[in-house]
Backbone as ProteinMPNN parsed JSONL, in Angstrom:
{"seq_chain_A": "XXXXXXXXXXXXXXXXXXXXXXXXXXXXXXXXXXXXXXXXXXXXXXXXXXXXXXXXXXXXXXXXXXXXXXXXXXXXXXXXXXXXXXXXXXXXXXXXXXXXXXXXXXXXXXXXXXXXXXXXXXXXXXXXXXXXXXXX", "coords_chain_A": {"N_chain_A": [[-23.498, -5.713, -1.74], [-22.502, -6.255, 1.248], [-21.233, -5.857, 4.63], [-20.343, -8.394, 5.398], [-20.584, -9.6, 3.019], [-19.803, -10.331, -0.447], [-16.919, -8.743, -1.373], [-15.93, -6.201, -3.673], [-13.848, -4.518, -6.077], [-14.174, -1.011, -6.286], [-16.083, 1.954, -5.642], [-17.38, 4.489, -3.431], [-18.919, 5.89, -0.521], [-17.682, 6.868, 2.616], [-18.718, 6.914, 5.96], [-18.119, 8.363, 9.007], [-18.737, 7.418, 12.28], [-19.513, 8.342, 15.655], [-17.496, 7.279, 18.416], [-18.732, 6.747, 20.815], [-21.596, 7.118, 20.884], [-22.647, 6.366, 18.407], [-23.614, 8.237, 16.595], [-23.223, 10.192, 13.616], [-20.266, 12.085, 13.13], [-19.26, 15.571, 12.952], [-18.06, 16.587, 9.843], [-15.231, 17.367, 7.639], [-14.739, 20.462, 5.917], [-17.402, 21.257, 5.979], [-18.834, 18.976, 5.389], [-21.532, 16.725, 5.759], [-21.786, 14.758, 8.512], [-19.183, 13.659, 8.319], [-18.704, 12.574, 5.705], [-16.914, 10.853, 3.33], [-15.164, 10.504, 0.27], [-14.634, 7.27, -1.11], [-12.486, 4.61, -2.089], [-12.496, 1.215, -2.962], [-10.399, -1.501, -2.596], [-10.376, -4.617, -3.368], [-9.624, -6.811, -4.866], [-6.744, -8.888, -5.536], [-4.878, -7.655, -7.248], [-5.641, -4.908, -7.121], [-5.283, -4.391, -4.365], [-2.532, -4.821, -4.158], [-1.512, -2.791, -5.795], [-2.626, -0.471, -4.581], [-1.978, 2.648, -3.139], [0.305, 3.227, -4.522], [2.448, 5.047, -6.669], [0.933, 7.327, -6.754], [0.353, 10.826, -6.07], [-1.176, 11.657, -4.022], [-4.385, 11.363, -2.338], [-7.835, 11.855, -2.666], [-9.905, 11.634, -0.185], [-10.376, 8.326, 0.926], [-8.898, 5.001, 0.943], [-9.992, 1.702, 1.056], [-8.664, -1.32, 1.959], [-9.287, -4.646, 1.475], [-9.466, -8.137, 1.923], [-7.262, -7.311, 4.633], [-4.493, -7.038, 6.868], [-2.234, -5.688, 7.396], [-0.013, -3.085, 6.155], [2.35, -1.522, 3.879], [4.661, 1.162, 3.169], [6.53, 1.354, 1.187], [8.091, 2.752, -1.643], [6.19, 4.747, -1.791], [4.909, 8.089, -2.193], [4.066, 9.878, -0.308], [3.172, 10.528, 3.145], [0.937, 8.491, 5.113], [-2.201, 8.093, 6.855], [-3.249, 5.321, 8.742], [-5.814, 3.105, 9.416], [-6.77, 0.354, 11.224], [-9.282, -2.02, 10.897], [-11.897, -3.976, 12.393], [-13.978, -6.892, 11.727], [-16.514, -5.783, 11.843], [-16.227, -3.215, 11.002], [-15.155, -1.472, 12.906], [-12.854, 0.734, 14.353], [-9.768, -0.419, 15.353], [-7.129, 0.208, 15.65], [-4.941, 2.97, 15.102], [-2.579, 4.736, 13.1], [0.145, 6.753, 11.851], [2.049, 6.63, 8.954], [5.19, 7.214, 7.564], [6.718, 7.448, 4.247], [8.396, 4.469, 3.058], [8.191, 2.51, 5.088], [7.362, -0.47, 7.003], [4.437, -1.791, 8.113], [3.24, -3.332, 11.105], [1.389, -6.396, 11.325], [-1.971, -6.442, 12.54], [-3.679, -8.052, 15.094], [-6.93, -9.38, 14.775], [-7.56, -7.575, 12.763], [-9.341, -6.994, 9.843], [-9.719, -5.359, 7.721], [-8.116, -2.553, 6.155], [-7.879, 0.912, 6.311], [-6.796, 3.6, 4.396], [-5.477, 6.912, 4.162], [-4.483, 10.298, 3.311], [-1.891, 11.644, 5.368], [-2.985, 13.045, 8.391], [-5.614, 13.422, 7.602], [-7.536, 11.679, 8.767], [-7.775, 12.518, 11.416], [-9.008, 14.95, 10.988], [-11.496, 14.071, 10.209], [-12.518, 13.168, 12.536], [-11.976, 10.609, 13.291], [-11.194, 7.931, 15.455], [-9.766, 5.465, 17.706], [-12.119, 2.991, 18.314], [-14.158, 4.199, 16.933], [-16.901, 3.707, 14.691], [-17.495, 2.718, 11.35], [-19.495, 3.423, 8.485], [-20.446, 2.258, 5.299], [-21.312, 3.299, 2.044], [-21.61, 1.751, -0.747], [-20.808, 1.789, -4.239], [-21.25, 0.085, -7.293], [-19.047, -0.977, -9.892]], "CA_chain_A": [[-22.221, -5.824, -1.081], [-22.587, -5.916, 2.656], [-20.0, -5.999, 5.381], [-19.898, -9.78, 5.344], [-20.856, -10.097, 1.675], [-18.705, -10.39, -1.402], [-16.306, -7.447, -1.618], [-15.46, -5.98, -5.04], [-13.223, -3.222, -6.324], [-15.158, 0.0, -6.641], [-16.047, 3.2, -4.894], [-18.527, 4.761, -2.58], [-18.782, 6.931, 0.488], [-17.376, 6.421, 3.968], [-19.311, 7.767, 6.981], [-17.493, 8.143, 10.318], [-19.665, 7.556, 13.398], [-18.913, 8.587, 16.96], [-17.078, 6.069, 19.134], [-19.515, 6.513, 22.02], [-23.046, 7.04, 20.749], [-23.067, 5.886, 17.102], [-24.058, 9.308, 15.706], [-22.194, 10.684, 12.714], [-19.584, 13.267, 13.643], [-19.157, 16.658, 11.986], [-16.971, 16.317, 8.905], [-14.398, 18.461, 7.185], [-15.243, 21.349, 4.869], [-18.851, 21.33, 6.033], [-19.479, 17.718, 4.994], [-22.515, 16.306, 6.752], [-21.486, 13.453, 9.081], [-17.869, 13.194, 7.878], [-18.815, 11.727, 4.515], [-15.631, 10.905, 2.654], [-15.086, 9.642, -0.915], [-13.972, 6.012, -0.787], [-12.139, 3.623, -3.101], [-12.366, -0.12, -2.373], [-9.444, -2.384, -3.257], [-10.679, -5.948, -2.853], [-8.909, -7.829, -5.642], [-5.309, -8.96, -5.243], [-4.19, -6.63, -8.048], [-5.955, -3.579, -6.586], [-4.627, -4.265, -3.054], [-1.094, -4.729, -4.39], [-1.261, -1.461, -6.351], [-2.944, 0.476, -3.511], [-1.713, 4.064, -3.407], [1.608, 3.367, -5.167], [2.484, 5.842, -7.881], [0.078, 8.516, -6.633], [0.878, 11.957, -5.302], [-2.119, 11.922, -2.952], [-5.699, 10.75, -2.518], [-8.947, 12.645, -2.168], [-10.743, 10.689, 0.537], [-9.713, 7.179, 1.549], [-8.894, 3.715, 0.257], [-10.217, 0.557, 1.927], [-8.068, -2.561, 1.487], [-9.984, -5.757, 2.118], [-9.031, -8.283, 3.314], [-5.902, -6.847, 4.917], [-4.158, -6.912, 8.286], [-1.082, -4.795, 7.499], [0.348, -2.377, 4.93], [3.691, -0.948, 3.841], [4.715, 2.41, 2.415], [7.683, 1.348, 0.293], [7.857, 3.389, -2.951], [5.098, 5.724, -1.735], [5.37, 9.465, -2.327], [3.534, 10.724, 0.76], [2.832, 9.848, 4.397], [-0.479, 8.123, 5.179], [-2.859, 7.614, 8.065], [-3.701, 3.935, 8.584], [-6.759, 2.636, 10.441], [-7.067, -1.077, 11.16], [-10.693, -2.228, 11.212], [-12.322, -5.361, 12.61], [-14.976, -7.357, 10.75], [-17.702, -4.926, 11.932], [-15.783, -1.879, 10.606], [-14.811, -0.68, 14.083], [-11.428, 1.056, 14.359], [-9.073, -1.057, 16.469], [-5.805, 0.822, 15.777], [-4.643, 4.093, 14.203], [-1.18, 5.134, 13.057], [0.591, 7.502, 10.68], [3.259, 5.991, 8.436], [5.916, 7.932, 6.515], [7.162, 6.543, 3.172], [9.507, 3.555, 3.321], [8.0, 1.753, 6.338], [6.587, -1.71, 7.0], [3.547, -1.823, 9.264], [3.039, -4.631, 11.73], [0.008, -6.893, 11.237], [-2.771, -6.276, 13.759], [-4.588, -9.129, 15.413], [-8.349, -9.05, 14.578], [-7.767, -6.651, 11.652], [-9.863, -7.617, 8.621], [-9.676, -4.336, 6.688], [-7.247, -1.423, 6.45], [-8.29, 2.152, 5.67], [-5.661, 4.494, 4.195], [-5.772, 8.282, 3.73], [-3.324, 11.167, 3.486], [-1.577, 11.925, 6.769], [-3.74, 14.131, 8.992], [-7.012, 13.434, 7.164], [-8.426, 10.956, 9.68], [-8.037, 13.392, 12.571], [-9.976, 15.927, 10.515], [-12.804, 13.408, 10.124], [-12.92, 12.766, 13.88], [-11.781, 9.164, 13.434], [-10.336, 7.528, 16.569], [-9.97, 4.079, 18.107], [-13.473, 2.791, 18.807], [-15.128, 4.722, 15.965], [-17.487, 2.764, 13.74], [-17.638, 3.261, 10.003], [-20.548, 2.92, 7.606], [-20.068, 2.382, 3.9], [-22.316, 3.268, 0.987], [-20.798, 1.32, -1.881], [-21.345, 1.798, -5.589], [-20.578, -0.951, -8.072], [-18.467, -0.522, -11.17]], "C_chain_A": [[-22.34, -5.368, 0.352], [-21.251, -6.105, 3.334], [-19.473, -7.421, 5.281], [-20.116, -10.396, 3.957], [-19.603, -10.157, 0.82], [-18.173, -8.984, -1.674], [-15.82, -7.381, -3.054], [-14.756, -4.637, -5.103], [-14.308, -2.238, -6.728], [-15.002, 1.244, -5.804], [-17.272, 3.343, -4.033], [-18.233, 5.904, -1.648], [-18.572, 6.281, 1.845], [-18.003, 7.417, 4.937], [-18.709, 7.381, 8.329], [-18.527, 8.398, 11.398], [-18.89, 7.745, 14.687], [-18.566, 7.263, 17.641], [-18.002, 5.754, 20.304], [-20.999, 6.312, 21.761], [-23.542, 6.621, 19.371], [-23.583, 6.956, 16.159], [-22.902, 9.734, 14.816], [-21.579, 11.947, 13.3], [-19.49, 14.316, 12.546], [-17.923, 16.445, 11.132], [-16.194, 17.554, 8.519], [-15.104, 19.241, 6.097], [-16.766, 21.341, 4.805], [-19.557, 20.056, 5.606], [-20.397, 17.262, 6.108], [-22.179, 14.913, 7.24], [-20.187, 12.854, 8.599], [-17.99, 12.196, 6.736], [-17.585, 11.95, 3.657], [-15.687, 10.025, 1.409], [-14.219, 8.418, -0.606], [-13.684, 5.205, -2.039], [-11.981, 2.295, -2.372], [-11.418, -0.936, -3.23], [-9.626, -3.778, -2.664], [-9.948, -7.047, -3.615], [-7.427, -7.799, -5.28], [-4.559, -7.854, -5.981], [-4.421, -5.233, -7.487], [-5.296, -3.362, -5.228], [-3.129, -4.093, -3.218], [-0.717, -3.344, -4.898], [-1.511, -0.385, -5.296], [-2.745, 1.918, -3.913], [-0.365, 4.3, -4.076], [1.482, 4.176, -6.452], [1.613, 7.085, -7.848], [0.785, 9.602, -5.841], [-0.03, 12.325, -4.142], [-3.42, 11.181, -3.226], [-6.745, 11.698, -1.933], [-9.908, 11.674, -1.502], [-9.904, 9.569, 1.114], [-9.764, 5.967, 0.64], [-9.048, 2.61, 1.294], [-9.62, -0.678, 1.273], [-8.741, -3.704, 2.229], [-9.809, -7.042, 1.322], [-7.595, -7.808, 3.465], [-5.709, -6.735, 6.421], [-2.959, -5.99, 8.487], [-0.83, -4.143, 6.153], [1.813, -1.972, 5.01], [3.631, 0.338, 3.038], [5.97, 2.495, 1.558], [7.26, 1.898, -1.06], [6.651, 4.33, -2.954], [5.689, 7.123, -1.722], [4.912, 10.37, -1.193], [3.215, 9.877, 1.984], [1.328, 9.571, 4.42], [-0.912, 7.851, 6.612], [-3.369, 6.217, 7.772], [-4.621, 3.59, 9.744], [-7.004, 1.155, 10.206], [-8.481, -1.285, 11.663], [-10.978, -3.697, 11.47], [-13.418, -5.713, 11.607], [-16.255, -6.527, 10.76], [-17.402, -3.471, 11.587], [-15.616, -0.934, 11.79], [-13.299, -0.478, 14.087], [-10.776, 0.436, 15.589], [-7.66, -0.508, 16.661], [-5.656, 1.921, 14.733], [-3.162, 4.391, 14.254], [-0.944, 6.0, 11.833], [1.916, 6.907, 10.249], [3.91, 6.867, 7.367], [6.307, 6.952, 5.405], [8.329, 5.664, 3.623], [9.395, 2.738, 4.59], [7.189, 0.484, 6.105], [5.75, -1.742, 8.273], [3.405, -3.232, 9.809], [1.597, -5.096, 11.523], [-0.691, -6.73, 12.584], [-3.707, -7.457, 13.926], [-6.019, -8.616, 15.321], [-8.6, -8.079, 13.434], [-8.226, -7.425, 10.416], [-9.79, -6.673, 7.435], [-8.696, -3.253, 7.129], [-7.741, -0.228, 5.641], [-7.073, 3.059, 5.593], [-6.155, 5.851, 3.714], [-4.5, 9.102, 3.899], [-3.141, 11.49, 4.958], [-2.337, 13.159, 7.247], [-5.217, 14.136, 8.645], [-7.942, 12.793, 8.192], [-8.742, 11.765, 10.93], [-9.073, 14.443, 12.197], [-11.385, 15.366, 10.407], [-13.329, 13.033, 11.505], [-12.758, 11.278, 14.121], [-10.828, 8.888, 14.587], [-10.613, 6.061, 16.887], [-11.349, 3.964, 18.754], [-14.539, 3.329, 17.872], [-15.643, 3.599, 15.078], [-17.666, 3.474, 12.408], [-18.845, 2.644, 9.318], [-20.095, 3.174, 6.182], [-21.314, 2.419, 3.038], [-21.534, 2.989, -0.282], [-21.552, 1.469, -3.188], [-20.586, 0.742, -6.373], [-20.061, -0.349, -9.364], [-19.114, -1.212, -12.317]], "O_chain_A": [[-22.28, -4.167, 0.619], [-20.261, -6.468, 2.699], [-18.273, -7.625, 5.097], [-19.859, -11.583, 3.755], [-18.484, -10.046, 1.321], [-18.913, -8.128, -2.158], [-15.351, -8.38, -3.6], [-15.021, -3.738, -4.304], [-15.252, -2.597, -7.433], [-13.914, 1.547, -5.315], [-18.092, 2.432, -3.923], [-17.412, 6.774, -1.938], [-19.202, 5.276, 2.177], [-17.848, 8.627, 4.769], [-18.777, 6.224, 8.743], [-19.132, 9.469, 11.438], [-17.731, 7.344, 14.784], [-19.255, 6.259, 17.462], [-18.056, 4.607, 20.748], [-21.609, 5.423, 22.356], [-24.753, 6.525, 19.171], [-23.959, 6.642, 15.03], [-21.74, 9.648, 15.212], [-22.273, 12.774, 13.89], [-19.621, 14.006, 11.362], [-16.849, 16.153, 11.657], [-16.462, 18.652, 9.008], [-15.988, 18.707, 5.426], [-17.353, 21.408, 3.725], [-20.781, 20.057, 5.472], [-20.064, 17.405, 7.285], [-22.271, 13.96, 6.465], [-20.093, 11.632, 8.479], [-17.436, 11.099, 6.801], [-17.252, 13.081, 3.3], [-16.205, 8.91, 1.473], [-13.2, 8.523, 0.076], [-14.518, 5.117, -2.94], [-11.399, 2.246, -1.289], [-11.605, -1.053, -4.442], [-9.097, -4.082, -1.595], [-9.683, -8.11, -3.055], [-6.924, -6.795, -4.777], [-3.699, -7.192, -5.4], [-3.476, -4.45, -7.388], [-4.799, -2.27, -4.955], [-2.514, -3.305, -2.499], [0.294, -2.783, -4.475], [-0.692, 0.52, -5.134], [-3.287, 2.363, -4.925], [0.071, 5.445, -4.192], [0.534, 4.009, -7.219], [1.563, 7.826, -8.83], [1.691, 9.334, -5.051], [0.303, 13.212, -3.356], [-3.542, 10.463, -4.218], [-6.563, 12.262, -0.854], [-10.647, 10.965, -2.185], [-8.857, 9.808, 1.714], [-10.555, 5.904, -0.301], [-8.326, 2.581, 2.29], [-10.013, -1.051, 0.167], [-8.764, -3.73, 3.459], [-9.998, -7.014, 0.106], [-6.804, -7.896, 2.525], [-6.633, -6.386, 7.155], [-2.689, -5.556, 9.607], [-1.36, -4.581, 5.131], [2.439, -2.065, 6.066], [2.666, 0.58, 2.313], [6.427, 3.592, 1.237], [6.193, 1.554, -1.568], [6.145, 4.673, -4.023], [6.826, 7.324, -1.294], [5.334, 11.525, -1.124], [3.013, 8.667, 1.881], [0.542, 10.311, 3.829], [-0.118, 7.441, 7.459], [-3.868, 5.952, 6.678], [-4.26, 3.76, 10.909], [-7.401, 0.75, 9.114], [-8.846, -0.788, 12.728], [-10.376, -4.569, 10.844], [-13.744, -4.908, 10.734], [-17.011, -6.556, 9.789], [-18.221, -2.589, 11.846], [-15.901, 0.26, 11.687], [-12.547, -1.423, 13.848], [-11.168, 0.717, 16.722], [-7.052, -0.724, 17.709], [-6.178, 1.815, 13.624], [-2.545, 4.312, 15.316], [-1.734, 5.985, 10.889], [2.808, 6.702, 11.072], [3.269, 7.225, 6.379], [6.232, 5.74, 5.608], [9.14, 6.065, 4.458], [10.416, 2.307, 5.127], [6.432, 0.379, 5.14], [6.29, -1.721, 9.379], [3.446, -4.206, 9.058], [0.678, -4.277, 11.542], [-0.069, -6.867, 13.638], [-4.441, -7.815, 13.005], [-6.288, -7.497, 15.76], [-9.759, -7.777, 13.148], [-7.582, -8.386, 9.997], [-9.797, -7.109, 6.284], [-8.472, -3.055, 8.323], [-7.989, -0.339, 4.441], [-6.389, 3.272, 6.594], [-7.124, 5.94, 2.959], [-3.552, 8.661, 4.549], [-4.113, 11.597, 5.706], [-2.331, 14.195, 6.582], [-6.003, 14.791, 9.329], [-9.025, 13.316, 8.455], [-9.858, 11.702, 11.445], [-9.927, 14.787, 13.014], [-12.361, 16.11, 10.503], [-14.481, 12.617, 11.628], [-13.342, 10.737, 15.06], [-9.78, 9.524, 14.698], [-11.583, 5.486, 16.392], [-11.697, 4.749, 19.636], [-15.707, 2.961, 17.995], [-14.915, 2.66, 14.755], [-17.95, 4.671, 12.352], [-19.175, 1.481, 9.548], [-19.443, 4.177, 5.893], [-22.261, 1.667, 3.268], [-20.877, 3.876, -0.827], [-22.77, 1.299, -3.244], [-19.397, 0.53, -6.135], [-20.575, 0.656, -9.856], [-18.76, -0.96, -13.468]]}, "name": "protein", "num_of_chains": 1, "seq": "XXXXXXXXXXXXXXXXXXXXXXXXXXXXXXXXXXXXXXXXXXXXXXXXXXXXXXXXXXXXXXXXXXXXXXXXXXXXXXXXXXXXXXXXXXXXXXXXXXXXXXXXXXXXXXXXXXXXXXXXXXXXXXXXXXXXXXXX"}
């Protein structure tokens, strides 16, 4: 499962790289290179379900393909990162429950996490992400 390969529901690890030099940035709680647990929602059913019905998430959820999200019926605020086809962050926002996000041009994937988590990982516009996926 590569960036341009066939995406499947599953899990893995997300690594946040620096926006300027491509090196991994220092992560939270002593994690080496901001390694974050990741869930991948690639099927229609998994993308539709997303984070609905949860009280939080440990790590992040990648919705693919996706250009926008909503927070209707969600129980907590989320950070949203819009990613291009090369997993580069093109937009960041925080959304409280009950909102509809605007679609972003060039967005191919959306990364969701609890509000405030992405800042703790050092994620910003221009950051590149690497994924280590595991299959189910």
